[in-house]
Each structure stands twice: as structure tokens, then as C-alpha cells.
Short mmCIF file of N, CA and C in Angstrom, two decimals:
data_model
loop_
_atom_site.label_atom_id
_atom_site.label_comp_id
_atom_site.label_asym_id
_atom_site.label_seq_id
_atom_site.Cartn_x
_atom_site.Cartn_y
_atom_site.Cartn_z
N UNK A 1 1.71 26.17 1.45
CA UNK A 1 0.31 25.86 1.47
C UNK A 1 0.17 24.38 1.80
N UNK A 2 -0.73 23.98 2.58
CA UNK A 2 -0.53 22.83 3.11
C UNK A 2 -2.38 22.38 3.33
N UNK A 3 -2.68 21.30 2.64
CA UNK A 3 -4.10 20.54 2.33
C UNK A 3 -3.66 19.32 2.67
N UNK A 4 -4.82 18.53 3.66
CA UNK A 4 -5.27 17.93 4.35
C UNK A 4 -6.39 17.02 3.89
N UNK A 5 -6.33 15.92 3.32
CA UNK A 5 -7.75 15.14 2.79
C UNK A 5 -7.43 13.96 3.56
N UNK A 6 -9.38 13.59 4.19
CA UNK A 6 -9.85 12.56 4.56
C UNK A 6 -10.13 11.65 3.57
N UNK A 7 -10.23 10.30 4.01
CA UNK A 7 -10.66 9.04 3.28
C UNK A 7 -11.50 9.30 2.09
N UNK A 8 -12.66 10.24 3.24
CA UNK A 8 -13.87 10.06 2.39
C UNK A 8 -13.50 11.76 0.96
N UNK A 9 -12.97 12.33 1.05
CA UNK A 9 -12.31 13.37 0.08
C UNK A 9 -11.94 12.77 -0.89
N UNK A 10 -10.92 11.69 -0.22
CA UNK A 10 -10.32 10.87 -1.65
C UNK A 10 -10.91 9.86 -2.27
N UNK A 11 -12.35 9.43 -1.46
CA UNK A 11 -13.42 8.65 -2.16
C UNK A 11 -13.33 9.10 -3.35
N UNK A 12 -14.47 10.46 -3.04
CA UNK A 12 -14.60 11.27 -4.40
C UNK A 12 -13.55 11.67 -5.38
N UNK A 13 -12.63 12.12 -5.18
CA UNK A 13 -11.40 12.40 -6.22
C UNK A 13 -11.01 10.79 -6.91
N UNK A 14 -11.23 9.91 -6.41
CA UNK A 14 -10.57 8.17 -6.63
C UNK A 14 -11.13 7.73 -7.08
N UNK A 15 -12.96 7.87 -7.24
CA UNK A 15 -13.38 7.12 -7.63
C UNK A 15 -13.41 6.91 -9.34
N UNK A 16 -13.09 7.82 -10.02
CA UNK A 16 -12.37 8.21 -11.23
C UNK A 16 -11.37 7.09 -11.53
N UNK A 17 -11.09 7.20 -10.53
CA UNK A 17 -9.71 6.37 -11.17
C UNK A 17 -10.05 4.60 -10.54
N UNK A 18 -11.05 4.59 -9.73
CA UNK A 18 -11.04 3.25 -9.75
C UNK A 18 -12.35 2.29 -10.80
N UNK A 19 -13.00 3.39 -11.07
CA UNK A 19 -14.38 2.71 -12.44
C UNK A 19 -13.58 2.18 -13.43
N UNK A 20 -12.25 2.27 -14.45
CA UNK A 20 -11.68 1.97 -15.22
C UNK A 20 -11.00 0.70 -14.85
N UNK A 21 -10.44 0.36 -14.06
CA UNK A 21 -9.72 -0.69 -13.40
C UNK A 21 -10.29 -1.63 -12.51
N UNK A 22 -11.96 -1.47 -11.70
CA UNK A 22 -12.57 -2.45 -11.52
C UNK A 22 -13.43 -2.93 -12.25
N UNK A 23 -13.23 -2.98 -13.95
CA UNK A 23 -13.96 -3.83 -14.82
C UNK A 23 -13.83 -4.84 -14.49
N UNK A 24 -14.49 -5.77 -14.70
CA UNK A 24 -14.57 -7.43 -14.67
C UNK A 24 -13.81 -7.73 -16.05
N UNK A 25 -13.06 -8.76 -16.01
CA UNK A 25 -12.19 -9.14 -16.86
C UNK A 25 -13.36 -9.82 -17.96
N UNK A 26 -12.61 -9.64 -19.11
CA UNK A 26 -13.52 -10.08 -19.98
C UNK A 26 -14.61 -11.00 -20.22
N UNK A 27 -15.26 -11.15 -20.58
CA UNK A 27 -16.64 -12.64 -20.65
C UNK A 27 -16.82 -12.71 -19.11
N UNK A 28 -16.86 -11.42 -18.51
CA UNK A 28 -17.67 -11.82 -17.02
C UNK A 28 -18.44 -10.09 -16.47
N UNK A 29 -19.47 -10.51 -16.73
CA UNK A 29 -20.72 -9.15 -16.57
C UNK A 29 -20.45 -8.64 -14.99
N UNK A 30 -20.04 -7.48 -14.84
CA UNK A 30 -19.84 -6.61 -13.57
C UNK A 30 -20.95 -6.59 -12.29
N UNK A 31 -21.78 -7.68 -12.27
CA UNK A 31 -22.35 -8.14 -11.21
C UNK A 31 -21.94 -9.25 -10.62
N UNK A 32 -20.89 -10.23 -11.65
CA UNK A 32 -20.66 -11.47 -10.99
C UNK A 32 -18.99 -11.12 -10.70
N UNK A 33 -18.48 -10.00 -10.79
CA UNK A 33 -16.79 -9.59 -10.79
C UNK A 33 -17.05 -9.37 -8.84
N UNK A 34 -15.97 -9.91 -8.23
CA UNK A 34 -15.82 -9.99 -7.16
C UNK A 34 -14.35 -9.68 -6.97
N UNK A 35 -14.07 -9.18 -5.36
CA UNK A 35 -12.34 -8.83 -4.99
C UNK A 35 -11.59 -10.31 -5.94
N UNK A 36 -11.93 -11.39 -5.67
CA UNK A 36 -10.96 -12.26 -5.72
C UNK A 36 -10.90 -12.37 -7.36
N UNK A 37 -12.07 -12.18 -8.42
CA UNK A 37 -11.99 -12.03 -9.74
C UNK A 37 -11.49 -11.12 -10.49
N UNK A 38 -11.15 -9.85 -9.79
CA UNK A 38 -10.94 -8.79 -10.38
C UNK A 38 -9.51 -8.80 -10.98
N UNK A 39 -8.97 -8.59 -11.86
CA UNK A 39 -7.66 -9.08 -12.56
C UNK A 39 -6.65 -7.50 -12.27
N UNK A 40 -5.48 -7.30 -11.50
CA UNK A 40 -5.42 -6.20 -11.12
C UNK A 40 -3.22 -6.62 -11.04
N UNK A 41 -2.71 -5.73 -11.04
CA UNK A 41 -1.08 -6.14 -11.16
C UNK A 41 -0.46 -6.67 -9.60
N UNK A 42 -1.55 -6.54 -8.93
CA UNK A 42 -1.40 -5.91 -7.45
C UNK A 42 -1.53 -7.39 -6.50
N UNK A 43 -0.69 -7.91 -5.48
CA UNK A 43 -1.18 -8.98 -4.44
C UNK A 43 -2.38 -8.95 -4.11
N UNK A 44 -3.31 -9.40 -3.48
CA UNK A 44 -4.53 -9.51 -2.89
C UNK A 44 -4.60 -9.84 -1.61
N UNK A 45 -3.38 -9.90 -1.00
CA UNK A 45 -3.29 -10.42 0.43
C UNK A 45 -3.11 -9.10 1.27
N UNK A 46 -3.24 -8.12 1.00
CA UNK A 46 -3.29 -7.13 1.51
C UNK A 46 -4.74 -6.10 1.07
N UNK A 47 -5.28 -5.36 1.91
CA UNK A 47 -6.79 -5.00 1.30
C UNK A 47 -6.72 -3.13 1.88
N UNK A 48 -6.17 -1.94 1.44
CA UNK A 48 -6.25 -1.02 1.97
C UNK A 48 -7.62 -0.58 1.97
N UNK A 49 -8.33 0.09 3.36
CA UNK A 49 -9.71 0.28 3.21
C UNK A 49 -9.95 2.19 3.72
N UNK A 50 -8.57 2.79 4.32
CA UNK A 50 -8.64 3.63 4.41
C UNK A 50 -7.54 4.80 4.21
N UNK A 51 -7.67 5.88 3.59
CA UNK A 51 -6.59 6.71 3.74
C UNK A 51 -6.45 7.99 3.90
N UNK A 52 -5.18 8.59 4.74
CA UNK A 52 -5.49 10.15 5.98
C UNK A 52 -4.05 10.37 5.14
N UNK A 53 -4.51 11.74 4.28
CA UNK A 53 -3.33 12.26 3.36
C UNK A 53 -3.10 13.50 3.55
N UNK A 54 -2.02 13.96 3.60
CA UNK A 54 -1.41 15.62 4.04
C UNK A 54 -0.51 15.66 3.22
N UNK A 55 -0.49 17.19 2.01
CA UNK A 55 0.32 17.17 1.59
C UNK A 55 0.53 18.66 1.76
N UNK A 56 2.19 18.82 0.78
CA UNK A 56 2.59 20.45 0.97
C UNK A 56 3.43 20.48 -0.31
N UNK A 57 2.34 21.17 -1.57
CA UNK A 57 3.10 21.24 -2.51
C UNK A 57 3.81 22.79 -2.59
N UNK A 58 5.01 22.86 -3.52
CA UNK A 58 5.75 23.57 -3.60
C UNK A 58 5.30 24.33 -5.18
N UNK A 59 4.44 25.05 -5.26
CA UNK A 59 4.39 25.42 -7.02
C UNK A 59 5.53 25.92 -7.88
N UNK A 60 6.13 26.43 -7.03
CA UNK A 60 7.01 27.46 -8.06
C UNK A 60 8.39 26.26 -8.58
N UNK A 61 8.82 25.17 -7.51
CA UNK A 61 9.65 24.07 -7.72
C UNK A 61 8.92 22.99 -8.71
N UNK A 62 7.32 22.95 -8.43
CA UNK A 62 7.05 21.83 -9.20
C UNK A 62 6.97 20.78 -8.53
N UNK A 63 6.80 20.81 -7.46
CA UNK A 63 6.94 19.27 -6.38
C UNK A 63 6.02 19.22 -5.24
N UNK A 64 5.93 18.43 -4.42
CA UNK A 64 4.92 18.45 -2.88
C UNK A 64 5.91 17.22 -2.73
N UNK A 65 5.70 17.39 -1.39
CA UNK A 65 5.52 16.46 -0.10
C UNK A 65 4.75 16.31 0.42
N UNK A 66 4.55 14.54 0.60
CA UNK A 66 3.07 14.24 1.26
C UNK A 66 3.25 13.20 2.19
N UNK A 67 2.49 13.02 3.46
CA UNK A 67 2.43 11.79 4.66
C UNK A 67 1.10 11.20 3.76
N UNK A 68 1.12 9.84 4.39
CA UNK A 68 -0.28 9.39 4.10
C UNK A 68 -0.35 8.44 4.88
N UNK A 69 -1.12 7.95 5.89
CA UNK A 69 -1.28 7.03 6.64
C UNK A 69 -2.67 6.07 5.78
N UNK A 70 -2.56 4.76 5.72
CA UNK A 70 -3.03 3.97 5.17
C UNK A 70 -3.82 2.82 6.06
N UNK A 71 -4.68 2.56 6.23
CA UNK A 71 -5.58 1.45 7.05
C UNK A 71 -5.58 0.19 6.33
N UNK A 72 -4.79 -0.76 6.29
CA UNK A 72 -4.53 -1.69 5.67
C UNK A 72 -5.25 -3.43 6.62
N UNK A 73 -5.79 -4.58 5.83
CA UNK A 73 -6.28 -5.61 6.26
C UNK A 73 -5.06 -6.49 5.37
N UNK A 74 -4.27 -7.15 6.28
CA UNK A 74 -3.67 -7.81 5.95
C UNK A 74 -4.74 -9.21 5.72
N UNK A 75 -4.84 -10.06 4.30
CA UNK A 75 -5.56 -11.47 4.89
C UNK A 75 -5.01 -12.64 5.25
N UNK A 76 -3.46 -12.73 4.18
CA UNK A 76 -2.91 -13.66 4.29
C UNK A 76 -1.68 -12.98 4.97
N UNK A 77 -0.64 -13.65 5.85
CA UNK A 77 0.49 -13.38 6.18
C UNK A 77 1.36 -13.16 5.18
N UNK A 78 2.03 -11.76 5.15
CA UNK A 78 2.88 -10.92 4.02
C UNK A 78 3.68 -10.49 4.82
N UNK A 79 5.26 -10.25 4.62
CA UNK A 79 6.38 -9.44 4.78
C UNK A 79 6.22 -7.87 4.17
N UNK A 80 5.40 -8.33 2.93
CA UNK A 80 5.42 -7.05 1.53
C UNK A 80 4.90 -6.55 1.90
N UNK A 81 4.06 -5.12 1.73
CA UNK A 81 2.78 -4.39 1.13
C UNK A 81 3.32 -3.95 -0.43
N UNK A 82 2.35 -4.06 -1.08
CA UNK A 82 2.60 -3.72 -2.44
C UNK A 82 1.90 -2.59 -3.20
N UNK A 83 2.19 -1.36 -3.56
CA UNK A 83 1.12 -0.54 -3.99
C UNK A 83 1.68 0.09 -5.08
N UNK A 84 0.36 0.76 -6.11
CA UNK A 84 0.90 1.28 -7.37
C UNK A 84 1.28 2.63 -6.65
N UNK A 85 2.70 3.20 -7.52
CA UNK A 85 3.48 4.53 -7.13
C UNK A 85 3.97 4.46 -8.90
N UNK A 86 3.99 5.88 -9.29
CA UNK A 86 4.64 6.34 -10.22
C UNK A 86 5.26 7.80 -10.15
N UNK A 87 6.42 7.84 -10.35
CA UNK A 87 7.20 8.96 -10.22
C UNK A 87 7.35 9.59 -8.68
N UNK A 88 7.64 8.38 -7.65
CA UNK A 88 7.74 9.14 -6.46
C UNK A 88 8.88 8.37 -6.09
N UNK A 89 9.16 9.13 -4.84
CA UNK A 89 10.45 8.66 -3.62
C UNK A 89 10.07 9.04 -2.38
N UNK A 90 10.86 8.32 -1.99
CA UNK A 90 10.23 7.83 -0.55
C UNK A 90 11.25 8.02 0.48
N UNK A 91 10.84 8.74 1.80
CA UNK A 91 11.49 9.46 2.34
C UNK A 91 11.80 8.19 4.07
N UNK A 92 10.31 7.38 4.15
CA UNK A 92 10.51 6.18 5.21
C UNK A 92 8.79 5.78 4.75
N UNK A 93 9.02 4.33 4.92
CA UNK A 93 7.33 3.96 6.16
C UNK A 93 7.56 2.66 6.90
N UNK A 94 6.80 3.01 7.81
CA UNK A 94 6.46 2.00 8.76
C UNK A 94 5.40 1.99 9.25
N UNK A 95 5.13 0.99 9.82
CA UNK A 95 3.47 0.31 10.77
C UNK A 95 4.23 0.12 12.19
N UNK A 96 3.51 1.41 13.19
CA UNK A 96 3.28 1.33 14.62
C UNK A 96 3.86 -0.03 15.05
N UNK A 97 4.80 -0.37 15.79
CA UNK A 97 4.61 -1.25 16.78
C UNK A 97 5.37 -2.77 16.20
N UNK A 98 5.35 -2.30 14.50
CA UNK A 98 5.84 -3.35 13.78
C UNK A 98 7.28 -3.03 13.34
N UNK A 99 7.25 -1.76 12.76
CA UNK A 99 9.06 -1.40 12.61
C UNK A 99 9.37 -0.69 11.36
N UNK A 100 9.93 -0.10 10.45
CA UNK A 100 10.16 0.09 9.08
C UNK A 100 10.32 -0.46 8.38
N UNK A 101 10.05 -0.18 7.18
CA UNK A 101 10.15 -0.98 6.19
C UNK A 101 11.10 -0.51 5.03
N UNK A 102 11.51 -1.59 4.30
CA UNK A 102 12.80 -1.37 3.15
C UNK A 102 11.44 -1.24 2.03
N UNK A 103 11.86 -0.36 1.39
CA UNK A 103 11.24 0.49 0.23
C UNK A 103 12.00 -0.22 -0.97
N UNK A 104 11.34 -1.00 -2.06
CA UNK A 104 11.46 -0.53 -3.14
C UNK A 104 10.97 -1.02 -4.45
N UNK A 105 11.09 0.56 -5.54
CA UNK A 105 10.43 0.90 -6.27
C UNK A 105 10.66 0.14 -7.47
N UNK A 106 9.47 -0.13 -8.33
CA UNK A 106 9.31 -0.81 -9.88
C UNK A 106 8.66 -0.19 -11.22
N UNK A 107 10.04 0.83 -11.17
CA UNK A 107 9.52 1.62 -12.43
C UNK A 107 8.73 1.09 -13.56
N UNK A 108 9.06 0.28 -14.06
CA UNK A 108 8.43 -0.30 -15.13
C UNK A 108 6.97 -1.12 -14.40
N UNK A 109 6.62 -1.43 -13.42
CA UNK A 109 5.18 -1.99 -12.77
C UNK A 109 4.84 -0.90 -12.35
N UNK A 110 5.40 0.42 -11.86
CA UNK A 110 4.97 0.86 -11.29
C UNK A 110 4.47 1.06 -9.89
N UNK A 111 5.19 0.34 -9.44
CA UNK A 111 4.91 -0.04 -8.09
C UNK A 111 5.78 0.19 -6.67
N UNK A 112 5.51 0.41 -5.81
CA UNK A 112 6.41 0.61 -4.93
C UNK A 112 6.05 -0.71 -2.96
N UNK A 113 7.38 -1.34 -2.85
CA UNK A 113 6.74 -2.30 -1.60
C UNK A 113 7.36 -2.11 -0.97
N UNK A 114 7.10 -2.35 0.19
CA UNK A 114 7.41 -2.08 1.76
C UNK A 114 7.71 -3.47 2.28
N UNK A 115 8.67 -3.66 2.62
CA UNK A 115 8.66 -4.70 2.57
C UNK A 115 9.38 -4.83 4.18
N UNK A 116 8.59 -5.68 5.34
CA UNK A 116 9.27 -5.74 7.09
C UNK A 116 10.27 -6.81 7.28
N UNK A 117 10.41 -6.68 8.57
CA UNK A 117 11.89 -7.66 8.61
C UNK A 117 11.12 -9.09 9.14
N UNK A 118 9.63 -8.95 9.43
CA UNK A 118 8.96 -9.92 9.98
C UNK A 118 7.59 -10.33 9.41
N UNK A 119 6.95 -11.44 9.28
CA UNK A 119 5.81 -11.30 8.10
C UNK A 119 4.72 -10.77 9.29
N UNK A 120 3.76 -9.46 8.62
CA UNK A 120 2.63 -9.55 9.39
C UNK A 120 1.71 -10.33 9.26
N UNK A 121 1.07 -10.75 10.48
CA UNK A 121 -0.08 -11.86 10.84
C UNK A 121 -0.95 -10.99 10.26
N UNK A 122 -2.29 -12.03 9.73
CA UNK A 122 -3.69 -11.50 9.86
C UNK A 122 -4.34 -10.56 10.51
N UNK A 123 -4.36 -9.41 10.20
CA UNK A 123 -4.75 -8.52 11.15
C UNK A 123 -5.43 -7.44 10.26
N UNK A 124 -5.62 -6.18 11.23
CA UNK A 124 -5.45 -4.83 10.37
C UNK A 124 -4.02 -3.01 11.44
N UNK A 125 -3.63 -3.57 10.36
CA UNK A 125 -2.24 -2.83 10.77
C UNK A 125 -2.56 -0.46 10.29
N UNK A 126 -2.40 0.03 10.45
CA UNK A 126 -1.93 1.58 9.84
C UNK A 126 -0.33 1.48 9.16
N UNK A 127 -0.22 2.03 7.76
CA UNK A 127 0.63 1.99 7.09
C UNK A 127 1.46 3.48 7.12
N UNK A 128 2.06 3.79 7.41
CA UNK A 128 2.31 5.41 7.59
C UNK A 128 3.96 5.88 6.32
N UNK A 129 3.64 6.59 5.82
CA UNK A 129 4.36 6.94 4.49
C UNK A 129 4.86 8.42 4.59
N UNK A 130 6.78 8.65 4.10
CA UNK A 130 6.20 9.77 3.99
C UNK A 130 6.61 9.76 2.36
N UNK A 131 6.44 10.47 1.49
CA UNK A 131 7.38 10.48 0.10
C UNK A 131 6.90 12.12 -0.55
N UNK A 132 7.33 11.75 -1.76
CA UNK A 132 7.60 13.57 -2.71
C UNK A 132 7.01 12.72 -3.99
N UNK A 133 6.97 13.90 -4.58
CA UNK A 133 6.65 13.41 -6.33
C UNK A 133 6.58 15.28 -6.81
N UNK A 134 6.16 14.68 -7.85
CA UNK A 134 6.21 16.12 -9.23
C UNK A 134 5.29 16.55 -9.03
N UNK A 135 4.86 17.90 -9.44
CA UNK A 135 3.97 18.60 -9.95
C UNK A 135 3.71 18.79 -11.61
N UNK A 136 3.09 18.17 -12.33
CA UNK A 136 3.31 17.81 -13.84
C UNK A 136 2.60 19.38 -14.39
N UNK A 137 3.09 19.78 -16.02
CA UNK A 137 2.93 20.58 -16.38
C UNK A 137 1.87 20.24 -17.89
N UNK A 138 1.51 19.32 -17.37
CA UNK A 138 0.50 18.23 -18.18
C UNK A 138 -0.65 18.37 -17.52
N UNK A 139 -1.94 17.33 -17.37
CA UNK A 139 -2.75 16.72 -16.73
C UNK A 139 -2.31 15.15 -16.52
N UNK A 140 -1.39 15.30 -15.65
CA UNK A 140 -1.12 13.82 -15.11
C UNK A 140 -1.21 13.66 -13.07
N UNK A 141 -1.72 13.22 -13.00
CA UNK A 141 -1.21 12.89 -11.11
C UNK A 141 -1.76 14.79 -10.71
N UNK A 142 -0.75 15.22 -10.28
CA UNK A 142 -0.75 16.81 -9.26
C UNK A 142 -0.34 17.67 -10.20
N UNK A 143 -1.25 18.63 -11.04
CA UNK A 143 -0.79 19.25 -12.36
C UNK A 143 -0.79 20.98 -12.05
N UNK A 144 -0.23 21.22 -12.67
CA UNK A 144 0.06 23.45 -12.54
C UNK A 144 -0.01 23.66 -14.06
N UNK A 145 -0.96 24.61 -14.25
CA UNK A 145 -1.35 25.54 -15.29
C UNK A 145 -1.45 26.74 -14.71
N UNK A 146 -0.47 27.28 -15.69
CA UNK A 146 -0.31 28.73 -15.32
C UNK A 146 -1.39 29.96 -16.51
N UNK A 147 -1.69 30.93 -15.44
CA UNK A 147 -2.55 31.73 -16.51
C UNK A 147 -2.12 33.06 -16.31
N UNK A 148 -2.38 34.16 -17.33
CA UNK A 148 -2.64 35.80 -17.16
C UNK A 148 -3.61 36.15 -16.12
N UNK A 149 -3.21 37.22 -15.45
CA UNK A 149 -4.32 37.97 -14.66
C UNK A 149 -4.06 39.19 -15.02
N UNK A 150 -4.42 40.34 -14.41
CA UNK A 150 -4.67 41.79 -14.70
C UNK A 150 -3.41 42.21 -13.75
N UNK A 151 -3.12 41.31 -13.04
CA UNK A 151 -1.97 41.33 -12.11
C UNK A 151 -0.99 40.57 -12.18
N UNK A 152 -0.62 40.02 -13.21
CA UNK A 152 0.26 39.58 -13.92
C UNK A 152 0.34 37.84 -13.96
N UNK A 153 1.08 36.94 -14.05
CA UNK A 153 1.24 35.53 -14.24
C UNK A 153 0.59 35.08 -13.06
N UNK A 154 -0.13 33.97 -13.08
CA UNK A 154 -0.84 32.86 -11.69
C UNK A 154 -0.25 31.58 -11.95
N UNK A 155 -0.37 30.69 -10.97
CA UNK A 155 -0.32 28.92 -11.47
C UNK A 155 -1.53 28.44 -10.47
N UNK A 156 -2.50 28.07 -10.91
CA UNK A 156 -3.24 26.93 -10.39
C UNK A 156 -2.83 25.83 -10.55
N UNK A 157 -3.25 24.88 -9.27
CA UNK A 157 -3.04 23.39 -9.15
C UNK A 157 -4.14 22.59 -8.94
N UNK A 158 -4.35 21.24 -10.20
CA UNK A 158 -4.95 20.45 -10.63
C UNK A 158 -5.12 19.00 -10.13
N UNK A 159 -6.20 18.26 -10.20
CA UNK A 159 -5.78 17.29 -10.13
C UNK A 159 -6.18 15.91 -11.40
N UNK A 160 -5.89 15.21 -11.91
CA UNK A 160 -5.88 14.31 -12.96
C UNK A 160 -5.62 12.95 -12.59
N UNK A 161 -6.87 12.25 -12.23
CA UNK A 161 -6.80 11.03 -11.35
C UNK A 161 -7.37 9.84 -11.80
N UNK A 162 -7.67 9.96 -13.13
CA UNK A 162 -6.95 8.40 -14.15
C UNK A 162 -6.91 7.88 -13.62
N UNK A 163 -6.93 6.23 -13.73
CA UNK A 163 -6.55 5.11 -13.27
C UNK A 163 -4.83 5.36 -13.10
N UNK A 164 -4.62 5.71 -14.63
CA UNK A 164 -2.73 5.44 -14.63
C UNK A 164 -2.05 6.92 -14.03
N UNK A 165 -2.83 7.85 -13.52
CA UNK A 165 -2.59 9.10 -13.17
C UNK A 165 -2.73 9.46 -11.59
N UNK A 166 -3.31 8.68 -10.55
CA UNK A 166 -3.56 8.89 -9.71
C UNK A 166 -2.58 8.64 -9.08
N UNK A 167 -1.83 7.38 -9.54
CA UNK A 167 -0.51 6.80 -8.71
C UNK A 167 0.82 7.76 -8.91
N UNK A 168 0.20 8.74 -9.47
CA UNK A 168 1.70 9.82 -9.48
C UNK A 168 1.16 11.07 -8.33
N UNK A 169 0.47 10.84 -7.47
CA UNK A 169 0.14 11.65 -6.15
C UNK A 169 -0.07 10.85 -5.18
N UNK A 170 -1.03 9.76 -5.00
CA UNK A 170 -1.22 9.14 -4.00
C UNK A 170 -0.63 7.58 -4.52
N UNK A 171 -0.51 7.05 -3.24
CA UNK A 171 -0.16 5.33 -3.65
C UNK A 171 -1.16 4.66 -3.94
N UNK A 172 -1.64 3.70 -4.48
CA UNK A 172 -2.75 3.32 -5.21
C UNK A 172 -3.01 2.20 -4.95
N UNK A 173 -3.69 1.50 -3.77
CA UNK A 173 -4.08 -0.13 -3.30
C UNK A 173 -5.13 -0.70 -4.07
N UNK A 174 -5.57 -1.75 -3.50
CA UNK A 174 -6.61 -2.85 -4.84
C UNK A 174 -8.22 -1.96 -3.99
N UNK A 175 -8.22 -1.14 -2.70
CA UNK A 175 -9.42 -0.73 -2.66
C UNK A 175 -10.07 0.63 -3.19
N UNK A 176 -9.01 0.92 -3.22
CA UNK A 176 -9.25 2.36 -4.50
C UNK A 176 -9.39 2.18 -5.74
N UNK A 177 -8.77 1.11 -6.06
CA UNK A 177 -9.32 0.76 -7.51
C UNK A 177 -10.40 -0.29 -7.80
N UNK A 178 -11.06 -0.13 -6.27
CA UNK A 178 -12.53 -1.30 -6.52
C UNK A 178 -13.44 -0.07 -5.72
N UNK A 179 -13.11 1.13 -5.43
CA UNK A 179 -14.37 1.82 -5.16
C UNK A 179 -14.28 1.54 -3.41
N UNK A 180 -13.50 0.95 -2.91
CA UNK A 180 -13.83 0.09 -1.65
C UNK A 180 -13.49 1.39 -0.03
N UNK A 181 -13.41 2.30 -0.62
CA UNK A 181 -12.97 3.70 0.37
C UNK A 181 -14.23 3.55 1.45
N UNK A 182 -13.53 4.09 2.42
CA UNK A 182 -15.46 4.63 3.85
C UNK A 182 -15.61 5.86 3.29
N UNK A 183 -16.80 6.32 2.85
CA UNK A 183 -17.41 7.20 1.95
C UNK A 183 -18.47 7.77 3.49
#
């Protein structure tokens, strides 16, 4: 089985997970919280504004595979991209024209970077990914609950997209967690 979500799909599913994490840091009222105020684990020199996700989960294993191509604004010149990932691996990515990138992951941040052999300039680059992760038997990230039918055992698949839950399906940039998707 194989599902296909646009940007604006994962608006709606994300935006869940980005109301919790674009609070304004303390003693500062959520009209005067701006990109550059927002207190977040994440670089700021990179700004993802769009993302084209295909995945193909496996129920009965407990797993998917997913591409995700990413629309990224580099502001300042970076080698890195830096994004929240939990419980995944990574199969390659690279940016068109720029080259692959060395992958790697920070279990304990949670994070996963890409990191090129050359810094990208100021620009706006496509980030292209492919990786795997779990199917949780929880409500965490991409979840399966299984039920009775009249026709014996089912598993439906969930989704649970938390701030700290989303990054165990999709990779998680500073514009998903500011609401900042094309809706």
C-alpha cells in the first residue's frame, strides 16, 4: 500500500505538532515571538518551507519506507542541514546538482544532518531523502492497532503527531514547527 502526501496534507497533520513548540519562550507574549526568537534545538540557517512525502508501509513487519523531498532556504552558508529524526535510518540524501550527503544521526538530540562536501550558498536548494522507521504499537510517530472483525483479526494504521512524535515518521525542520508549511 503506498500513500502519497502533499505539503499542504502535512500542513494539516503538522500543525499539531508545531502549536506546542512554537511557543514563545517564556516572559515573551506570542505576538512579539518571531523565527529568530523562537528557542528551538535546531540551526536557523536553514528554513524548510516545503514537503512532497511518499511512503510504503509494511503492517504486518511493523515498518514503512518513505522518500521525502524537502524545499529548503538556505540563509546563511551551511555544509549541514539539520533536522529532528527519531527512530529512523537512512538509506541516502542529496540536493540535485549539489551531490550527497554524509548522514548522521543524534540519538540522544534526536536529530539527524546531512552534511555536503561543499558549503551551500544562499539560496533555495530541494532536499531529497530516502529512509525507514517503525510502525509503533503505541500512539507514537506511524502507529497499528489491531482489532476483531466478524472476519477475523484487522490492523489499522494511525497517526500520532506530537511535537516529540512526529519526528518518528517525517523529519521535522524549524518550519513545521512554526506552522510555516504552503497551506
Amino acid at each position: 500500500m503506498r500513500r502519497l502526501m502533499s505539503s499542504a496534507a502535512i500542513a494539516v497533520i503538522l500543525l499539531a505538532a508545531g502549536s506546542a513548540s512554537a511557543a514563545a519562550p517564556a516572559g515573551v507574549g506570542t505576538k512579539g515571538a518571531t523565527f529568530a526568537t523562537v528557542t528551538t534545538q535546531l540551526p536557523r540557517n536553514v528554513r524548510p518551507s516545503h514537503y512532497d512525502l511518499a511512503f510504503t508501509p509494511d503492517a504486518d513487519k511493523l515498518t514503512f519506507t518513505a522518500q521525502v523531498k524537502i524545499a529548503i532556504e538556505v540563509v546563511e552558508p551551511t555544509n549541514t542541514v539539520t533536522l529532528q529524526a527519531a527512530d529512523l535510518t537512512f538509506a541516502k540524501a542529496e540536493i540535485a546538482g549539489v551531490g550527497a550527503a554524509k548522514i548522521k544521526v543524534d540519538e540522544e538530540a534526536q536529530t539527524a544532518a546531512f552534511t555536503f562536501a561543499k558549503a551551500l550558498p544562499k539560496g533555495k536548494y530541494v532536499l531529497s531523502i530516502d529512509y525507514a522507521g517503525k510502525i509503533y504499537k503505541q500512539a507514537a510517530g506511524l502507529f497499528a492497532l489491531d482489532y476483531e472483525t466478524d472476519a477475523g483479526k484487522k490492523r489499522a494504521l494511525y497517526t500520532q503527531f506530537e511535537n516529540s512524535d512526529a519526528r518518528r515518521f517525517i523529519l521535522v525542520g524549524r518550519a513545521v514547527l512554526q506552522g510555516h508549511l504552503h497551506r
